[in-house]
Each structure stands twice: as structure tokens, then as C-alpha cells.
PDB file of C-alpha atoms in Angstrom:
ATOM      1  CA  MET A   1     110.220  65.204 -40.372  1.00  0.00           C
ATOM      2  CA  SER A   2     108.326  64.629 -43.622  1.00  0.00           C
ATOM      3  CA  THR A   3     108.535  61.289 -45.400  1.00  0.00           C
ATOM      4  CA  VAL A   4     109.836  61.625 -48.959  1.00  0.00           C
ATOM      5  CA  ILE A   5     108.070  59.242 -51.334  1.00  0.00           C
ATOM      6  CA  MET A   6     109.068  58.813 -54.982  1.00  0.00           C
ATOM      7  CA  HIS A   7     105.933  57.926 -56.910  1.00  0.00           C
ATOM      8  CA  ASN A   8     104.489  57.405 -60.373  1.00  0.00           C
ATOM      9  CA  VAL A   9     102.271  55.217 -62.464  1.00  0.00           C
ATOM     10  CA  VAL A  10     104.536  52.815 -64.370  1.00  0.00           C
ATOM     11  CA  SER A  11     104.471  50.058 -66.973  1.00  0.00           C
ATOM     12  CA  VAL A  12     105.540  46.552 -65.963  1.00  0.00           C
ATOM     13  CA  ASP A  13     108.855  47.126 -67.761  1.00  0.00           C
ATOM     14  CA  GLY A  14     109.597  50.307 -65.819  1.00  0.00           C
ATOM     15  CA  PHE A  15     108.516  53.202 -68.048  1.00  0.00           C
ATOM     16  CA  ILE A  16     106.415  56.232 -67.080  1.00  0.00           C
ATOM     17  CA  ALA A  17     105.890  57.418 -70.672  1.00  0.00           C
ATOM     18  CA  ASP A  18     107.114  56.705 -74.172  1.00  0.00           C
ATOM     19  CA  LYS A  19     109.965  58.689 -75.756  1.00  0.00           C
ATOM     20  CA  ASN A  20     107.477  61.398 -76.790  1.00  0.00           C
ATOM     21  CA  ASP A  21     106.123  61.736 -73.223  1.00  0.00           C
ATOM     22  CA  ASP A  22     102.877  59.985 -74.155  1.00  0.00           C
ATOM     23  CA  VAL A  23     101.576  57.956 -71.192  1.00  0.00           C
ATOM     24  CA  GLY A  24      99.378  55.750 -73.387  1.00  0.00           C
ATOM     25  CA  PRO A  25      97.088  53.560 -71.221  1.00  0.00           C
ATOM     26  CA  LEU A  26      98.997  54.139 -67.962  1.00  0.00           C
ATOM     27  CA  HIS A  27      96.325  56.411 -66.481  1.00  0.00           C
ATOM     28  CA  ASP A  28      93.239  54.618 -67.817  1.00  0.00           C
ATOM     29  CA  TRP A  29      92.550  52.994 -64.436  1.00  0.00           C
ATOM     30  CA  TYR A  30      91.953  56.459 -62.964  1.00  0.00           C
ATOM     31  CA  PHE A  31      88.764  56.807 -65.036  1.00  0.00           C
ATOM     32  CA  HIS A  32      87.370  53.301 -65.659  1.00  0.00           C
ATOM     33  CA  GLY A  33      86.283  52.277 -62.164  1.00  0.00           C
ATOM     34  CA  ASP A  34      83.028  52.730 -60.270  1.00  0.00           C
ATOM     35  CA  THR A  35      84.234  54.590 -57.177  1.00  0.00           C
ATOM     36  CA  PRO A  36      84.931  58.352 -57.249  1.00  0.00           C
ATOM     37  CA  ILE A  37      88.035  59.579 -55.477  1.00  0.00           C
ATOM     38  CA  THR A  38      86.636  62.002 -52.926  1.00  0.00           C
ATOM     39  CA  GLU A  39      88.031  63.826 -49.965  1.00  0.00           C
ATOM     40  CA  PRO A  40      87.645  61.869 -46.714  1.00  0.00           C
ATOM     41  CA  ALA A  41      85.344  64.453 -45.110  1.00  0.00           C
ATOM     42  CA  GLY A  42      83.096  65.243 -48.048  1.00  0.00           C
ATOM     43  CA  ASP A  43      82.248  64.813 -51.668  1.00  0.00           C
ATOM     44  CA  GLN A  44      84.469  67.294 -53.441  1.00  0.00           C
ATOM     45  CA  ASP A  45      86.324  65.687 -56.298  1.00  0.00           C
ATOM     46  CA  PHE A  46      90.124  65.738 -56.263  1.00  0.00           C
ATOM     47  CA  ASP A  47      89.851  66.359 -60.017  1.00  0.00           C
ATOM     48  CA  HIS A  48      90.837  69.961 -60.794  1.00  0.00           C
ATOM     49  CA  SER A  49      90.844  69.587 -64.570  1.00  0.00           C
ATOM     50  CA  GLY A  50      87.570  71.389 -65.066  1.00  0.00           C
ATOM     51  CA  ALA A  51      86.315  68.555 -67.219  1.00  0.00           C
ATOM     52  CA  GLY A  52      83.726  67.678 -64.601  1.00  0.00           C
ATOM     53  CA  THR A  53      84.182  63.938 -64.988  1.00  0.00           C
ATOM     54  CA  GLY A  54      86.474  63.362 -61.983  1.00  0.00           C
ATOM     55  CA  PHE A  55      88.493  60.274 -61.225  1.00  0.00           C
ATOM     56  CA  LYS A  56      86.685  56.935 -60.871  1.00  0.00           C
ATOM     57  CA  VAL A  57      88.691  53.890 -59.848  1.00  0.00           C
ATOM     58  CA  SER A  58      88.081  50.506 -58.240  1.00  0.00           C
ATOM     59  CA  ARG A  59      87.096  50.503 -54.576  1.00  0.00           C
ATOM     60  CA  ALA A  60      90.493  49.129 -53.503  1.00  0.00           C
ATOM     61  CA  SER A  61      92.305  51.812 -55.477  1.00  0.00           C
ATOM     62  CA  ALA A  62      90.001  54.576 -54.228  1.00  0.00           C
ATOM     63  CA  THR A  63      90.841  53.879 -50.574  1.00  0.00           C
ATOM     64  CA  TYR A  64      94.561  53.724 -51.306  1.00  0.00           C
ATOM     65  CA  VAL A  65      94.693  56.793 -53.568  1.00  0.00           C
ATOM     66  CA  ARG A  66      92.436  58.855 -51.300  1.00  0.00           C
ATOM     67  CA  ASP A  67      94.614  58.190 -48.249  1.00  0.00           C
ATOM     68  CA  THR A  68      97.818  58.765 -50.221  1.00  0.00           C
ATOM     69  CA  TRP A  69      96.704  62.074 -51.698  1.00  0.00           C
ATOM     70  CA  ALA A  70      95.335  63.307 -48.375  1.00  0.00           C
ATOM     71  CA  SER A  71      98.747  62.764 -46.757  1.00  0.00           C
ATOM     72  CA  ILE A  72     100.678  64.898 -49.283  1.00  0.00           C
ATOM     73  CA  GLY A  73     101.807  68.370 -48.312  1.00  0.00           C
ATOM     74  CA  THR A  74     104.195  69.166 -51.169  1.00  0.00           C
ATOM     75  CA  ILE A  75     104.897  67.736 -54.622  1.00  0.00           C
ATOM     76  CA  ILE A  76     108.327  67.938 -56.262  1.00  0.00           C
ATOM     77  CA  MET A  77     108.321  67.783 -60.051  1.00  0.00           C
ATOM     78  CA  GLY A  78     110.732  68.427 -62.918  1.00  0.00           C
ATOM     79  CA  ARG A  79     110.370  71.097 -65.572  1.00  0.00           C
ATOM     80  CA  THR A  80     109.446  68.598 -68.292  1.00  0.00           C
ATOM     81  CA  LEU A  81     106.302  67.506 -66.431  1.00  0.00           C
ATOM     82  CA  PHE A  82     105.509  71.078 -65.455  1.00  0.00           C
ATOM     83  CA  ASP A  83     105.585  72.126 -69.113  1.00  0.00           C
ATOM     84  CA  LEU A  84     103.598  69.088 -70.272  1.00  0.00           C
ATOM     85  CA  VAL A  85     100.676  69.768 -67.912  1.00  0.00           C
ATOM     86  CA  ASN A  86     101.249  73.527 -67.549  1.00  0.00           C
ATOM     87  CA  GLY A  87     101.638  72.968 -63.830  1.00  0.00           C
ATOM     88  CA  TRP A  88      98.053  71.670 -63.635  1.00  0.00           C
ATOM     89  CA  GLU A  89      97.042  75.315 -64.154  1.00  0.00           C
ATOM     90  CA  GLY A  90      98.207  76.154 -60.648  1.00  0.00           C
ATOM     91  CA  GLN A  91      96.001  73.534 -58.944  1.00  0.00           C
ATOM     92  CA  SER A  92      97.925  70.371 -58.136  1.00  0.00           C
ATOM     93  CA  PRO A  93      95.915  67.143 -57.766  1.00  0.00           C
ATOM     94  CA  ALA A  94      97.200  66.716 -54.211  1.00  0.00           C
ATOM     95  CA  GLY A  95      98.983  68.788 -51.612  1.00  0.00           C
ATOM     96  CA  ASP A  96      99.073  72.527 -51.034  1.00  0.00           C
ATOM     97  CA  HIS A  97     102.464  73.314 -52.555  1.00  0.00           C
ATOM     98  CA  VAL A  98     104.584  72.359 -55.567  1.00  0.00           C
ATOM     99  CA  VAL A  99     108.354  72.665 -55.972  1.00  0.00           C
ATOM    100  CA  VAL A 100     109.641  72.649 -59.553  1.00  0.00           C
ATOM    101  CA  VAL A 101     113.287  71.760 -60.231  1.00  0.00           C
ATOM    102  CA  SER A 102     114.337  73.844 -63.226  1.00  0.00           C
ATOM    103  CA  HIS A 103     117.099  76.112 -64.483  1.00  0.00           C
ATOM    104  CA  ARG A 104     114.393  78.294 -66.019  1.00  0.00           C
ATOM    105  CA  PRO A 105     112.271  80.537 -63.772  1.00  0.00           C
ATOM    106  CA  LYS A 106     108.511  80.448 -63.413  1.00  0.00           C
ATOM    107  CA  PRO A 107     106.858  81.765 -66.601  1.00  0.00           C
ATOM    108  CA  PRO A 108     106.119  85.500 -66.245  1.00  0.00           C
ATOM    109  CA  GLY A 109     102.620  86.096 -64.928  1.00  0.00           C
ATOM    110  CA  TRP A 110     101.885  82.380 -64.509  1.00  0.00           C
ATOM    111  CA  HIS A 111      99.227  81.873 -61.801  1.00  0.00           C
ATOM    112  CA  PRO A 112     100.725  84.230 -59.192  1.00  0.00           C
ATOM    113  CA  GLU A 113      98.222  82.952 -56.630  1.00  0.00           C
ATOM    114  CA  ALA A 114      99.573  79.388 -56.769  1.00  0.00           C
ATOM    115  CA  SER A 115     102.117  78.107 -54.229  1.00  0.00           C
ATOM    116  CA  TYR A 116     104.635  76.942 -56.852  1.00  0.00           C
ATOM    117  CA  HIS A 117     108.321  77.400 -56.059  1.00  0.00           C
ATOM    118  CA  PHE A 118     111.055  77.131 -58.708  1.00  0.00           C
ATOM    119  CA  VAL A 119     114.499  75.989 -57.580  1.00  0.00           C
ATOM    120  CA  THR A 120     117.614  74.987 -59.502  1.00  0.00           C
ATOM    121  CA  ASP A 121     118.798  71.836 -57.701  1.00  0.00           C
ATOM    122  CA  ILE A 122     117.454  68.795 -55.888  1.00  0.00           C
ATOM    123  CA  HIS A 123     118.894  69.642 -52.472  1.00  0.00           C
ATOM    124  CA  THR A 124     117.176  73.038 -52.451  1.00  0.00           C
ATOM    125  CA  ALA A 125     114.033  71.308 -53.686  1.00  0.00           C
ATOM    126  CA  ILE A 126     113.970  68.924 -50.718  1.00  0.00           C
ATOM    127  CA  ALA A 127     114.771  71.678 -48.211  1.00  0.00           C
ATOM    128  CA  THR A 128     112.041  73.928 -49.648  1.00  0.00           C
ATOM    129  CA  ALA A 129     109.548  71.055 -49.737  1.00  0.00           C
ATOM    130  CA  ARG A 130     110.268  70.202 -46.080  1.00  0.00           C
ATOM    131  CA  ASP A 131     109.656  73.807 -45.028  1.00  0.00           C
ATOM    132  CA  LEU A 132     106.353  73.859 -46.899  1.00  0.00           C
ATOM    133  CA  ALA A 133     105.088  70.378 -46.039  1.00  0.00           C
ATOM    134  CA  GLY A 134     105.510  70.498 -42.268  1.00  0.00           C
ATOM    135  CA  ASP A 135     104.946  66.918 -41.085  1.00  0.00           C
ATOM    136  CA  ARG A 136     103.016  65.898 -44.204  1.00  0.00           C
ATOM    137  CA  THR A 137     104.400  63.749 -47.014  1.00  0.00           C
ATOM    138  CA  ILE A 138     106.657  65.029 -49.787  1.00  0.00           C
ATOM    139  CA  ALA A 139     105.726  63.335 -53.072  1.00  0.00           C
ATOM    140  CA  VAL A 140     108.511  63.260 -55.665  1.00  0.00           C
ATOM    141  CA  ASN A 141     107.466  62.550 -59.239  1.00  0.00           C
ATOM    142  CA  ALA A 142     109.507  59.726 -60.742  1.00  0.00           C
ATOM    143  CA  GLY A 143     111.731  60.293 -63.772  1.00  0.00           C
ATOM    144  CA  GLN A 144     114.980  62.209 -64.063  1.00  0.00           C
ATOM    145  CA  VAL A 145     114.464  64.452 -61.018  1.00  0.00           C
ATOM    146  CA  GLY A 146     113.109  61.603 -58.899  1.00  0.00           C
ATOM    147  CA  GLY A 147     116.036  59.388 -59.871  1.00  0.00           C
ATOM    148  CA  GLN A 148     118.506  62.105 -58.892  1.00  0.00           C
ATOM    149  CA  ILE A 149     116.837  62.561 -55.510  1.00  0.00           C
ATOM    150  CA  LEU A 150     116.890  58.794 -54.906  1.00  0.00           C
ATOM    151  CA  ALA A 151     120.562  58.574 -55.928  1.00  0.00           C
ATOM    152  CA  ALA A 152     121.355  61.353 -53.444  1.00  0.00           C
ATOM    153  CA  GLY A 153     119.891  59.240 -50.621  1.00  0.00           C
ATOM    154  CA  LEU A 154     116.976  61.610 -50.012  1.00  0.00           C
ATOM    155  CA  VAL A 155     114.062  59.250 -50.754  1.00  0.00           C
ATOM    156  CA  ASP A 156     112.464  57.252 -47.920  1.00  0.00           C
ATOM    157  CA  GLU A 157     109.960  55.191 -49.915  1.00  0.00           C
ATOM    158  CA  VAL A 158     109.247  54.203 -53.511  1.00  0.00           C
ATOM    159  CA  ALA A 159     105.574  53.915 -54.531  1.00  0.00           C
ATOM    160  CA  MET A 160     104.611  52.401 -57.876  1.00  0.00           C
ATOM    161  CA  ASP A 161     101.193  52.034 -59.488  1.00  0.00           C
ATOM    162  CA  VAL A 162     102.043  49.216 -61.900  1.00  0.00           C
ATOM    163  CA  VAL A 163      99.836  48.957 -64.996  1.00  0.00           C
ATOM    164  CA  PRO A 164      99.819  45.746 -67.088  1.00  0.00           C
ATOM    165  CA  VAL A 165     101.317  47.176 -70.260  1.00  0.00           C
ATOM    166  CA  ILE A 166     104.777  46.828 -71.827  1.00  0.00           C
ATOM    167  CA  PHE A 167     106.259  49.944 -73.421  1.00  0.00           C
ATOM    168  CA  GLY A 168     109.568  48.494 -74.599  1.00  0.00           C
ATOM    169  CA  SER A 169     111.266  51.892 -74.442  1.00  0.00           C
ATOM    170  CA  GLY A 170     110.633  55.410 -73.247  1.00  0.00           C
ATOM    171  CA  LYS A 171     111.101  57.498 -70.104  1.00  0.00           C
ATOM    172  CA  ARG A 172     112.273  55.358 -67.196  1.00  0.00           C
ATOM    173  CA  PHE A 173     110.748  55.443 -63.714  1.00  0.00           C
ATOM    174  CA  PHE A 174     114.189  55.897 -62.163  1.00  0.00           C
ATOM    175  CA  GLY A 175     115.544  58.179 -64.882  1.00  0.00           C
ATOM    176  CA  ASP A 176     119.197  57.620 -65.740  1.00  0.00           C
ATOM    177  CA  ILE A 177     120.179  56.279 -62.325  1.00  0.00           C
ATOM    178  CA  ASP A 178     123.131  53.910 -62.833  1.00  0.00           C
ATOM    179  CA  THR A 179     123.902  52.730 -59.312  1.00  0.00           C
ATOM    180  CA  GLN A 180     122.318  49.914 -57.306  1.00  0.00           C
ATOM    181  CA  HIS A 181     119.939  50.750 -54.473  1.00  0.00           C
ATOM    182  CA  LEU A 182     118.286  48.183 -52.212  1.00  0.00           C
ATOM    183  CA  LEU A 183     114.629  48.390 -51.242  1.00  0.00           C
ATOM    184  CA  GLU A 184     112.891  46.519 -48.439  1.00  0.00           C
ATOM    185  CA  ASP A 185     110.122  44.011 -49.175  1.00  0.00           C
ATOM    186  CA  PRO A 186     106.933  45.855 -50.170  1.00  0.00           C
ATOM    187  CA  HIS A 187     104.914  46.920 -47.131  1.00  0.00           C
ATOM    188  CA  VAL A 188     101.905  47.848 -49.289  1.00  0.00           C
ATOM    189  CA  VAL A 189     100.537  45.495 -51.964  1.00  0.00           C
ATOM    190  CA  ILE A 190      97.040  46.366 -53.202  1.00  0.00           C
ATOM    191  CA  GLN A 191      95.393  44.852 -56.252  1.00  0.00           C
ATOM    192  CA  GLY A 192      93.127  47.301 -58.053  1.00  0.00           C
ATOM    193  CA  GLU A 193      91.514  46.929 -61.451  1.00  0.00           C
ATOM    194  CA  ARG A 194      94.198  47.197 -64.170  1.00  0.00           C
ATOM    195  CA  VAL A 195      96.711  48.438 -61.590  1.00  0.00           C
ATOM    196  CA  LEU A 196      98.837  47.038 -58.757  1.00  0.00           C
ATOM    197  CA  HIS A 197      99.792  49.462 -55.978  1.00  0.00           C
ATOM    198  CA  LEU A 198     103.186  48.804 -54.375  1.00  0.00           C
ATOM    199  CA  LYS A 199     105.196  50.636 -51.724  1.00  0.00           C
ATOM    200  CA  TYR A 200     108.773  49.900 -50.717  1.00  0.00           C
ATOM    201  CA  LYS A 201     110.898  51.509 -48.027  1.00  0.00           C
ATOM    202  CA  VAL A 202     114.390  52.424 -49.224  1.00  0.00           C
ATOM    203  CA  ARG A 203     117.052  50.474 -47.375  1.00  0.00           C
ATOM    204  CA  LYS A 204     119.564  52.906 -45.862  1.00  0.00           C
TER     205      LYS A 204
END
């Protein structure tokens, strides 16, 4: 069965964006290193933005991110992120499929070739993602939807790329979750440049 990992880049005080959904410097480390993120078997950039610059991170981050992205089969995201990035124009940065949790359907005519599936609740999202991912990882974007999936006991691991910045307020990594959940000690601790990669298994 697929491992469900809740993941995001996050400030040291636990925010994934400010109140206006601006990520500020949280993603700077993706572009200020000296090592391109490339697929393990070749040199094709994971960057699908069309900008041609690609991602360049520190060597430690490149190994970690490359392996993480290569393991992903399906991404689960909320409608807010989908709208902000326009679903990455139908080409997700990792994985072959995307499941969007939303009470609004896919925009008419939006990239019909893309494997994007719109569902109305988190349980359907996980079931759909499992069908699509096979034995590959399900990556759940942090925030409101991720927090709901964690609260429902459906997350196996929490992965955080911690950036040394304090936001003070904004959109929380765990959304509005208001119950206590125990994590194990981190089983991954990798120091990159301007980012610390952490992974915790969820204690069940």
C-alpha cells in the first residue's frame, strides 16, 4: 500500500505562506544552489515551468529532493493551491497524477490531457490517490486539506523543508488542526543550504 506523506516548505514558525498566499523567500533555496535537480536516469529537468532555468539546489538537497520526487505517484492538493498555480498548467512537478479536493469541478476545457481528478472530500481523495499511485508515494500538500487528512489518521509521515525565516502569521502548515498528534523522532535530517529537510513518521 502507498505511503501517504504530508509535505511542504515551511517557515521556522510553521507557516507555508503569508495571509495573502505569498510564499516570500520559502522557495528561494530551490534556485540558489549549484546542483540541478535531474531525473536519476538522465538530464531532463523536473522543472515544467517553461522558464528554462530549472531548479538548482545544494548537493545535499538535490539528492534528497530527487529521490523524494522520483518516489511520488500521486499528489493531493486543495483548490486554493490549484487556483494559485493553475494546476501547474497540467504538468505537476512530480508524480503522474494529481487529486484536487474541491467542491467546484475542474474548470471547463482545462487541460483535458492531464491526469487531474477532482473530488469533494478527503476520504475519496485518498482512495482515488491510492488507485492511481499503485505502490508509489502519495504526497499531500500541507495546509487545510493536509491538516484534515492528518486529523483523520490517514497520514503516515510528515516531511518539512524548514527555511530560516519567521513569518509571524499566515497560512499554517497543519491548517486549522486543533487536536494533538504525536510524531516519532525524525528519521531523516538533512542540512541543505538555507533549508533543513526533516521527515517524521506519524505515531499511530
